[in-house]
mmCIF file of C-alpha atoms in Angstrom:
data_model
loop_
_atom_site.group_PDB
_atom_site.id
_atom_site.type_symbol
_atom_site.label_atom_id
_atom_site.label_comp_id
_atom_site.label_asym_id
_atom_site.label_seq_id
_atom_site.Cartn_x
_atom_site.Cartn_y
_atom_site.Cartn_z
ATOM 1 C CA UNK A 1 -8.975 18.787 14.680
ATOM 2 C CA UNK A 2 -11.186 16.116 16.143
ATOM 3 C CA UNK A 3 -10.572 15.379 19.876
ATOM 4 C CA UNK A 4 -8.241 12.414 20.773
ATOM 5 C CA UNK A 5 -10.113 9.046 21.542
ATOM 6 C CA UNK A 6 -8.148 7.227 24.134
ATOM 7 C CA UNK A 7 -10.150 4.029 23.259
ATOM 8 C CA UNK A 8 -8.661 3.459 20.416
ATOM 9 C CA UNK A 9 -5.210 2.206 20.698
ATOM 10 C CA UNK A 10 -2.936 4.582 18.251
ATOM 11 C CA UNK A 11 -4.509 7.213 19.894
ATOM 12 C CA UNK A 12 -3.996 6.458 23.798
ATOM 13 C CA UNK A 13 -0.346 4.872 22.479
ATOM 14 C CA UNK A 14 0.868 7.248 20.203
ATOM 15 C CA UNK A 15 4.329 6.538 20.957
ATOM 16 C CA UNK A 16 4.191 2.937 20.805
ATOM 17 C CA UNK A 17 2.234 3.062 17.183
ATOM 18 C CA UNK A 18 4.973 2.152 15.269
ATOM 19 C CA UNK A 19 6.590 -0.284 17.580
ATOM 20 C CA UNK A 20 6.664 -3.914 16.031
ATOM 21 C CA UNK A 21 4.060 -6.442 17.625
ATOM 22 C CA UNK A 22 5.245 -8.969 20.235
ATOM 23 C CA UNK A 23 3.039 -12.151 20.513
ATOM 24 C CA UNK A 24 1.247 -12.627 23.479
ATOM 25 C CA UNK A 25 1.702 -15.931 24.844
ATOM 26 C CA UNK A 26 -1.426 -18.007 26.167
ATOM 27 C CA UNK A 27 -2.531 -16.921 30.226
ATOM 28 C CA UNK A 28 -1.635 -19.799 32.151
ATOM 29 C CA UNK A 29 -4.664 -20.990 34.735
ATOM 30 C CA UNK A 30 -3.240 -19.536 37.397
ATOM 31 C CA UNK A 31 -3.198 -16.173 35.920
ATOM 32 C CA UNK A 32 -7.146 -16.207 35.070
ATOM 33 C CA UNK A 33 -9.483 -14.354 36.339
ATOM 34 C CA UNK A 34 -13.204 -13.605 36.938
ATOM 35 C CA UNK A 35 -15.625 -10.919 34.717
ATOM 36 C CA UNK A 36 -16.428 -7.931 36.542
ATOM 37 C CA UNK A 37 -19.556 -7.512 37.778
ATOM 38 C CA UNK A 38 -21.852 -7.760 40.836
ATOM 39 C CA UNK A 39 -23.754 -5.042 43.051
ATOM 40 C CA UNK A 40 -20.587 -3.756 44.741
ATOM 41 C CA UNK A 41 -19.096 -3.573 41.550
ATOM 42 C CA UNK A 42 -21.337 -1.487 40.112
ATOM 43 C CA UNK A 43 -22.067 0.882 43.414
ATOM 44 C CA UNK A 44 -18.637 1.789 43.506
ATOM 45 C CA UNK A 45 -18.400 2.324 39.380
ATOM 46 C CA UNK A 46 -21.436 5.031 40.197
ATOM 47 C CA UNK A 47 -19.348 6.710 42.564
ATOM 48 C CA UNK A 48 -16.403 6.833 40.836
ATOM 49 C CA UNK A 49 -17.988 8.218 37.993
ATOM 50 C CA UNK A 50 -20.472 10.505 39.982
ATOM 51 C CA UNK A 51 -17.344 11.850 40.903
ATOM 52 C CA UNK A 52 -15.304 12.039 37.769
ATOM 53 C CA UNK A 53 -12.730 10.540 38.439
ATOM 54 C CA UNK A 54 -9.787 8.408 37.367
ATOM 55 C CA UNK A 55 -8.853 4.821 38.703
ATOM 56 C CA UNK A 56 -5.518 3.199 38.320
ATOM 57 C CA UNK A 57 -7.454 0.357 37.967
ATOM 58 C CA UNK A 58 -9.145 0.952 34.797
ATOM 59 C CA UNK A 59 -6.834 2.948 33.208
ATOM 60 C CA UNK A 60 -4.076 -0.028 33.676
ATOM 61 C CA UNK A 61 -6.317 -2.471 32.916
ATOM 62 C CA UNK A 62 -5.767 -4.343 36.623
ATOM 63 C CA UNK A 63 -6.835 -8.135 36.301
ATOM 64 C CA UNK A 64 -8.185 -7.562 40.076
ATOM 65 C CA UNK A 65 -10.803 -5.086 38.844
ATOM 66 C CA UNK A 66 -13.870 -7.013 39.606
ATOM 67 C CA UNK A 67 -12.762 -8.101 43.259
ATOM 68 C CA UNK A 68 -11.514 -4.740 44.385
ATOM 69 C CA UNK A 69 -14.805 -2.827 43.218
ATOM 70 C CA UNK A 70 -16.733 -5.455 44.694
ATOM 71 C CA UNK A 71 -15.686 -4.940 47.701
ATOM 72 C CA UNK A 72 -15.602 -0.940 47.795
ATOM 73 C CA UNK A 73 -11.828 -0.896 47.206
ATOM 74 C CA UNK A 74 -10.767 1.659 44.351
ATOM 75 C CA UNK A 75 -7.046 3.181 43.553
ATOM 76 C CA UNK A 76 -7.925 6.948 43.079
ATOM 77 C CA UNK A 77 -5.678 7.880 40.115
ATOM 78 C CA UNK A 78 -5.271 12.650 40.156
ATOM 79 C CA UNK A 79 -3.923 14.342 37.851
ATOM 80 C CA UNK A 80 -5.745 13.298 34.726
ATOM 81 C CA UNK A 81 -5.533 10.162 32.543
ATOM 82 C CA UNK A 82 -2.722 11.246 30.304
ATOM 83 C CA UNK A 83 0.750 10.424 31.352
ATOM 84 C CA UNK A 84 3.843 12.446 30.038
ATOM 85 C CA UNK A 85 6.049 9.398 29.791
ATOM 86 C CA UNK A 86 5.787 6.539 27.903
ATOM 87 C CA UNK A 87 7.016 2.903 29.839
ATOM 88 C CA UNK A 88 6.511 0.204 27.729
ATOM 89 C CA UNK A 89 4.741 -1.808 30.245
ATOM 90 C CA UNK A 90 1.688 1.008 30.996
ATOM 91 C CA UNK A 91 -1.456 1.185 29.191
ATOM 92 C CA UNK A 92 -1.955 4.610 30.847
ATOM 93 C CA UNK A 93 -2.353 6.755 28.196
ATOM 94 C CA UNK A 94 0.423 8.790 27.058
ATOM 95 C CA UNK A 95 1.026 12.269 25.742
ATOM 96 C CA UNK A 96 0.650 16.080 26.769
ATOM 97 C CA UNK A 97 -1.856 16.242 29.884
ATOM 98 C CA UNK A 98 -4.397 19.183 30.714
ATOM 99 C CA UNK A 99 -4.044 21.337 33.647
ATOM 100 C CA UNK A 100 -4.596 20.429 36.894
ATOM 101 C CA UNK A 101 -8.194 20.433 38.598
ATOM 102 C CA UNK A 102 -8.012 22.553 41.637
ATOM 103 C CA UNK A 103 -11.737 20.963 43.198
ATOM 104 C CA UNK A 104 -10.384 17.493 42.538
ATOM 105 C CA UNK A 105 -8.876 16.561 46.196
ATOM 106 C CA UNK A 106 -12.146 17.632 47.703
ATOM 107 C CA UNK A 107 -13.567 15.242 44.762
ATOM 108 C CA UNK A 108 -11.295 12.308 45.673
ATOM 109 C CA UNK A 109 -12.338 12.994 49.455
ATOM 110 C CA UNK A 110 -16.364 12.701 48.557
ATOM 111 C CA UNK A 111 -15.941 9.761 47.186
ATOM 112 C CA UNK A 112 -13.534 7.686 49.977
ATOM 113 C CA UNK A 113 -16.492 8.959 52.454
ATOM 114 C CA UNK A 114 -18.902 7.870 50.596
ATOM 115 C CA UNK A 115 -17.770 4.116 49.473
ATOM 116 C CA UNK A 116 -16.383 4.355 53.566
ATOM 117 C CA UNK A 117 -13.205 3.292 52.947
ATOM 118 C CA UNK A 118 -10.960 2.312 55.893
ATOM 119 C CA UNK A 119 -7.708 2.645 53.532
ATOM 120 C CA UNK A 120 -7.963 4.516 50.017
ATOM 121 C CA UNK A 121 -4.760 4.558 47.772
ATOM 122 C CA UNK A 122 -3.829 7.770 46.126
ATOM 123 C CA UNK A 123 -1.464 7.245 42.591
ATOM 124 C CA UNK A 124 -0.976 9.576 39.392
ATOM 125 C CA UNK A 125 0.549 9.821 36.137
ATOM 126 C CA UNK A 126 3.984 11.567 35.395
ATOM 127 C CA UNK A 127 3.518 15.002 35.476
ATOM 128 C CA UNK A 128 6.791 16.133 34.076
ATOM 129 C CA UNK A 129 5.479 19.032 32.935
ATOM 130 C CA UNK A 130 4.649 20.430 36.420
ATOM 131 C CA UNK A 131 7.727 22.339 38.298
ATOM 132 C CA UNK A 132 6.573 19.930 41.004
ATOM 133 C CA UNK A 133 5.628 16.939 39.537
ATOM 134 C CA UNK A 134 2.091 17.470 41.112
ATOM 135 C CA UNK A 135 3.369 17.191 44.761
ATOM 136 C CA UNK A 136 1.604 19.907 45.907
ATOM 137 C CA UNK A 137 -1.513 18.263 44.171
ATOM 138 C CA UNK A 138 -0.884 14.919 46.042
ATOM 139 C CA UNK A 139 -0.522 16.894 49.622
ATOM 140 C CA UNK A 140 -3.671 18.714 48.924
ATOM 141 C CA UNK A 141 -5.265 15.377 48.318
ATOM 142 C CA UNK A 142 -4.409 13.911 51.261
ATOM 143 C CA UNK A 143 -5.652 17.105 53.194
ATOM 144 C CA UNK A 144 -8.921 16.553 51.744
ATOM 145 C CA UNK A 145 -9.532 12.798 52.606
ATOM 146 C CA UNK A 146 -7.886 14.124 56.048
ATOM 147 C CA UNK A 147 -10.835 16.576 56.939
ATOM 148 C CA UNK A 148 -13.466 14.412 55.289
ATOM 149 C CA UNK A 149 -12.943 11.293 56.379
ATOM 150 C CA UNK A 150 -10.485 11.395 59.233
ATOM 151 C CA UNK A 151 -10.953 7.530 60.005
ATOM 152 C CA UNK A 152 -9.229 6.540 56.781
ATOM 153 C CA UNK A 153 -5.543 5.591 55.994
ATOM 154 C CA UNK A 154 -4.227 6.727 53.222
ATOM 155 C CA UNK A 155 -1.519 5.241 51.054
ATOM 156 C CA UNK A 156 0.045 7.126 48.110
ATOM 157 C CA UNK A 157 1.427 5.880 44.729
ATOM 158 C CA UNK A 158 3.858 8.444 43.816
ATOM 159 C CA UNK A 159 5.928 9.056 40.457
ATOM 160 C CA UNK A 160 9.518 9.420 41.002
ATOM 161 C CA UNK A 161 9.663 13.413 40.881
ATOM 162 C CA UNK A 162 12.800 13.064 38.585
ATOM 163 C CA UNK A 163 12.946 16.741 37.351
ATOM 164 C CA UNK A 164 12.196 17.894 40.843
ATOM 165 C CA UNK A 165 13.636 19.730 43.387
ATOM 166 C CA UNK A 166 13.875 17.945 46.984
ATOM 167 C CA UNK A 167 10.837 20.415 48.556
ATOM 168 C CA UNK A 168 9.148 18.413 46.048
ATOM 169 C CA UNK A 169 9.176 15.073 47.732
ATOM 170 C CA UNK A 170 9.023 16.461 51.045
ATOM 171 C CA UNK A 171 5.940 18.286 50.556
ATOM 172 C CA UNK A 172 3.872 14.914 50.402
ATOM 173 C CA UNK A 173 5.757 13.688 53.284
ATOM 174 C CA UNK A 174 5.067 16.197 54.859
ATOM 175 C CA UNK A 175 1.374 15.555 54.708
ATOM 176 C CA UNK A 176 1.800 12.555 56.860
ATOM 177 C CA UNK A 177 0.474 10.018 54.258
ATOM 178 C CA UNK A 178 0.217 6.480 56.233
ATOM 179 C CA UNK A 179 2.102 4.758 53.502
ATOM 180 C CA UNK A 180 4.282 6.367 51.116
ATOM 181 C CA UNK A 181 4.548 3.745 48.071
ATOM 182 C CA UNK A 182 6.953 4.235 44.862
ATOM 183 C CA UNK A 183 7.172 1.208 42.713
ATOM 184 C CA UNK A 184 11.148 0.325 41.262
ATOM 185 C CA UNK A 185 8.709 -1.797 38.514
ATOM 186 C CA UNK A 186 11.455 -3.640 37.298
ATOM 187 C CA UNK A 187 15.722 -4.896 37.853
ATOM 188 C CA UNK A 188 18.058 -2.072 36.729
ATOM 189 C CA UNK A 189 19.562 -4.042 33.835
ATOM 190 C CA UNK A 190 15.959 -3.475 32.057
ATOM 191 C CA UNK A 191 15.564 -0.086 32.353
ATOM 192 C CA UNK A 192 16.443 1.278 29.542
ATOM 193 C CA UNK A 193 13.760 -1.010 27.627
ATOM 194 C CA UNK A 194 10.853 -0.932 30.208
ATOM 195 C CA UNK A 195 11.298 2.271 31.940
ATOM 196 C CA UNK A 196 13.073 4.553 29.924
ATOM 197 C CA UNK A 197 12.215 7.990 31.276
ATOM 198 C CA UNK A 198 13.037 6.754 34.984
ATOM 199 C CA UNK A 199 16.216 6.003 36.648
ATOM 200 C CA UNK A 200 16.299 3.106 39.126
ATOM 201 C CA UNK A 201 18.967 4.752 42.026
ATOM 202 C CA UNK A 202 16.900 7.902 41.782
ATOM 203 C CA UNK A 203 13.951 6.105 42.728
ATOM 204 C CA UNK A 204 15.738 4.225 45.219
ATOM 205 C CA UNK A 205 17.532 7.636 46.559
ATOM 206 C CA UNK A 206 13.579 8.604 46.919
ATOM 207 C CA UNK A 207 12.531 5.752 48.611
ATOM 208 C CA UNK A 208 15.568 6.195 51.344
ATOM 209 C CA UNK A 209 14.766 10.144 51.596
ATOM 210 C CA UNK A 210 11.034 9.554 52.971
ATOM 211 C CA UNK A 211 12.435 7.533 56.060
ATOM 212 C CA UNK A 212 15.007 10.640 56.240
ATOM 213 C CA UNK A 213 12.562 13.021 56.666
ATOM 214 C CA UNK A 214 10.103 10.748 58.608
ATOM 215 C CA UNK A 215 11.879 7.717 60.625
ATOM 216 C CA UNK A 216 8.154 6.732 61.451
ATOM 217 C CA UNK A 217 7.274 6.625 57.626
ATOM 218 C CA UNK A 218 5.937 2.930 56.451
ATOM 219 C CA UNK A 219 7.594 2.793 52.654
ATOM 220 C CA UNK A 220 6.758 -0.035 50.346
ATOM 221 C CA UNK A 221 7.833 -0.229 46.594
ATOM 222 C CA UNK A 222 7.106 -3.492 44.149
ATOM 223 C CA UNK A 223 8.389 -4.793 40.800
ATOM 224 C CA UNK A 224 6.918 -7.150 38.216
ATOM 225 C CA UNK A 225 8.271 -10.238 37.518
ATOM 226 C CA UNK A 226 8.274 -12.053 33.733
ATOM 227 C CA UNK A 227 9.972 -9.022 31.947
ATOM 228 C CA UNK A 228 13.024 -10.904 31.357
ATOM 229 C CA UNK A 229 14.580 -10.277 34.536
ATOM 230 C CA UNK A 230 17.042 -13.177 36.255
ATOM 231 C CA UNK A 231 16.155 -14.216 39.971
ATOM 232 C CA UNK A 232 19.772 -13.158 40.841
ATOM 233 C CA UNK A 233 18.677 -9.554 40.007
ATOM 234 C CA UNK A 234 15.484 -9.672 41.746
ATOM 235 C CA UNK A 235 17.710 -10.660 44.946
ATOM 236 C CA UNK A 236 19.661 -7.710 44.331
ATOM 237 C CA UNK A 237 16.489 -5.512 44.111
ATOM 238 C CA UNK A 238 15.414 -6.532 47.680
ATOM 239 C CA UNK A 239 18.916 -6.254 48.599
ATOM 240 C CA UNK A 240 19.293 -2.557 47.229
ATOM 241 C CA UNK A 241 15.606 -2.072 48.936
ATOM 242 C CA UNK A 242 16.474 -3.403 52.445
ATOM 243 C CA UNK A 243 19.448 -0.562 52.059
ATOM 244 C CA UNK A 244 17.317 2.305 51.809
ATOM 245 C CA UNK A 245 14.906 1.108 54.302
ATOM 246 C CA UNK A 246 11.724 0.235 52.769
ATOM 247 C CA UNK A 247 9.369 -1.928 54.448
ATOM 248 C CA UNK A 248 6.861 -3.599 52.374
ATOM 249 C CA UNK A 249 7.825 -5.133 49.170
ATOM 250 C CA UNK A 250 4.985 -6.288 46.197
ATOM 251 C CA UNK A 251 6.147 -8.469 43.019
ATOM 252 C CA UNK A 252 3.704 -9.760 40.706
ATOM 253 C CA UNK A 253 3.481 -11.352 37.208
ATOM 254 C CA UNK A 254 3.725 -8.626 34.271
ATOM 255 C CA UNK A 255 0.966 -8.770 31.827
ATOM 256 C CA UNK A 256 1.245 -7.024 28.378
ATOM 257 C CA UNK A 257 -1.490 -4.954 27.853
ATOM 258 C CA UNK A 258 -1.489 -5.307 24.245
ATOM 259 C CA UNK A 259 0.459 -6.407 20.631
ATOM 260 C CA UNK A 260 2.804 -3.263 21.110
ATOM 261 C CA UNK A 261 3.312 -3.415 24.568
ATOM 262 C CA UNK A 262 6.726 -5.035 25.818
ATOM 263 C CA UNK A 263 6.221 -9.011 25.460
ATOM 264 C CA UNK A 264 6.135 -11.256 28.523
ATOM 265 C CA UNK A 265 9.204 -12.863 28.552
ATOM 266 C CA UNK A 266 7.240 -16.135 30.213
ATOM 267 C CA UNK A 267 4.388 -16.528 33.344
ATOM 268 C CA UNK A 268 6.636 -16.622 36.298
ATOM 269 C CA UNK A 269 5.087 -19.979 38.731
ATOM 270 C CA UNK A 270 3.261 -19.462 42.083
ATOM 271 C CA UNK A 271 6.219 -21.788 43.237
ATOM 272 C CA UNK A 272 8.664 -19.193 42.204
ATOM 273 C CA UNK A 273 6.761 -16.406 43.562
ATOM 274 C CA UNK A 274 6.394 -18.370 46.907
ATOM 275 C CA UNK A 275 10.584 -18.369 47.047
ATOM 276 C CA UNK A 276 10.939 -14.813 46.577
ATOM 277 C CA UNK A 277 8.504 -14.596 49.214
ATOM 278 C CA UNK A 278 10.222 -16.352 51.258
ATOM 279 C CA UNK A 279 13.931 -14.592 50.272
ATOM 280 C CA UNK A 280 12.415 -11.413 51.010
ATOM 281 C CA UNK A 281 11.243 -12.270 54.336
ATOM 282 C CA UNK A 282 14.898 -13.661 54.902
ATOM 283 C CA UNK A 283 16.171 -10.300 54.196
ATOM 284 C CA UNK A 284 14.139 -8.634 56.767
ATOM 285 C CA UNK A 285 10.995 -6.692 54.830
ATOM 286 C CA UNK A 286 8.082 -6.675 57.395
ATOM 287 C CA UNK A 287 5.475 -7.476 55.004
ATOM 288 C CA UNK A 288 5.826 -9.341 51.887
ATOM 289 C CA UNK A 289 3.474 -10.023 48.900
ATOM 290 C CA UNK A 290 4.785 -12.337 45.897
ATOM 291 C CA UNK A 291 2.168 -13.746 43.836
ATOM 292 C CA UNK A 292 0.465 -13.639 40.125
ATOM 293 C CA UNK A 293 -2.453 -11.399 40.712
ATOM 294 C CA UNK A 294 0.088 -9.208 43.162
ATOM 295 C CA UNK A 295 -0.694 -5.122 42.744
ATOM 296 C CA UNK A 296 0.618 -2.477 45.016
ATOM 297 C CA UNK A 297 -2.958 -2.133 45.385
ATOM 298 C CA UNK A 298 -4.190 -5.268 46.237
ATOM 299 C CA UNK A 299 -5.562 -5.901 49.426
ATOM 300 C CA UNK A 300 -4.195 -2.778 50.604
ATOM 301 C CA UNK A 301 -6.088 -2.133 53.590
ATOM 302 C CA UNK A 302 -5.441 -5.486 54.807
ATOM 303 C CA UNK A 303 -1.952 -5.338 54.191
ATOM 304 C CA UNK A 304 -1.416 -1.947 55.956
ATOM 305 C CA UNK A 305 -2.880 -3.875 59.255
ATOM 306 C CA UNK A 306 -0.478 -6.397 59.331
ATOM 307 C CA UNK A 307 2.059 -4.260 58.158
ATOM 308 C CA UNK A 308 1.740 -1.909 61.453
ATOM 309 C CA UNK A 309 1.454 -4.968 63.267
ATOM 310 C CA UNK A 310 4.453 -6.450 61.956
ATOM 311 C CA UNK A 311 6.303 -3.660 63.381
ATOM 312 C CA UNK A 312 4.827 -3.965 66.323
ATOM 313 C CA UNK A 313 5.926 -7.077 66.678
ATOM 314 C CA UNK A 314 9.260 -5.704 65.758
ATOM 315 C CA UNK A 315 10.130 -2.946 67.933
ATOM 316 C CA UNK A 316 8.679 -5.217 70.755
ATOM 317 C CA UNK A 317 11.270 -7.925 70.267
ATOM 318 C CA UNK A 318 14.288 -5.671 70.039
#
């Protein structure tokens, strides 16, 4: 049996193979963005791949590619490449993944001291097939990075844990990340569609049990916006977020990775984004980002500042 090419779509998408196509509508200017390339691009390609290792940002196909890389910013992505569920808004590849690499946390630690990172982000596929769901993986990352490079924050990108038991989730709070970060992705009315192996109040319940087990915990989550959601749903997202507690909230335009991806349902405005911005300040988030080329990863670093500031600021004026 020849080896599976993940280049090739029916091969990295097996599950989506046989989906119809869904036209993909014309990128509005906003929405554009540069090639790749540059010095800093390519230093910090070297040391990913020096390294072996994954990136979120490839393996998603992030629009902000080129100006992250350029800049030494990379979103480590442990655990392989292969995911065991199958959202139809990921172009992470899908299907039964290998076992873990015990050496990769002291890896993923090389390589944040060598690019010198001030903030890395950690994130990984499902790992459903792991009685943990690789927490012990992600606290043994953070360990690494720790003892390596002791100057760095470090922000994690966690899967929900769904088939987990609750040592699970407190195992990577436990190893003190500086931001614990688990996306909602989309309203509740669309999971079924665009999330189906995920359920939204679990992920909220998740999102409330980090600042249980650390009050001192900076949580963030984001969704996407053009799926077909309705703004009155997005409200009730931040509402349902503000509930459990979570600080920092990201929402940025969808794009469909290919034909048998889920179809943008439209290119959401950088007016609109600007007024969920500003409803999501109203309701008392500390740090806000709502635009097109929004990530969770995106500016990261710079985020976490002003997101420790913001509290600052906060406890100050109470």
């Amino acid at each position: 049996m020849s080896p599976r090419d993940l280049k090739i779509p029916g091969q990295r998408h097996p599950e989506k193979a046989h989906r119809p196509d869904n036209s993909q509508p014309k990128k509005p200017a906003w929405i554009r963005v540069r090639a790749p390339g540059g010095q800093g691009y390519r230093d910090t390609h070297k040391v990913i791949r020096e390294h072996g290792l994954a990136t979120v940002c490839e393996e998603a196909g992030c629009p902000n590619v080129g100006e992250c890389w350029a800049h030494g910013h990379a979103t480590m992505m442990i655990m392989g490449e292969i995911c065991t569920r199958g959202c139809t808004f990921c172009n992470v590849a899908t299907g039964r993944p290998e076992a873990l690499d015990i050496f990769e946390p002291g890896r993923v630690a090389d390589a944040v001291q060598k690019l010198g990172l001030n903030h890395v982000v950690i994130t990984s596929v499902d790992r459903d097939d792991l009685e943990d769901g690789g927490a012990a993986h992600f606290a043994q990352t953070i360990r690494a990075i720790r003892h390596r490079a002791p100057d760095t924050t470090i922000e994690v990108l966690t899967p929900d844990f769904l088939k987990c038991g609750p040592e699970a989730l407190e195992s990577v709070v436990a190893a003190k990340p500086d931001v614990f970060n688990h996306n909602l992705e989309t309203v509740p009315g669309l999971y079924p569609e665009v999330r189906p192996g995920a359920r939204y109040f679990h992920s909220l319940r998740l999102l409330q049990r980090v600042k249980e087990i650390d009050p001192t915990a900076f949580t963030k989550s984001g969704i996407m916006a053009g799926l077909g959601e309705e703004r009155q749903a997005v409200l009730q997202v931040m509402d349902d977020l503000r509930s459990a507690d979570v600080d920092f909230l990201t929402i940025g335009q969808y794009l469909q990775p290919t034909s048998k991806h889920h179809a943008v349902a439209r290119f959401v405005t950088p007016e609109e984004f600007a007024a969920y911005e500003r409803a999501a300040y109203g309701k008392g988030f500390l740090m806000v980002s709502a635009t097109p080329l929004t990530r969770s990863s995106y500016h990261a670093g710079e985020d976490f500042a002003r997101l420790k500031a913001a509290r600052e600021r906060a406890v100050a004026g109470r």
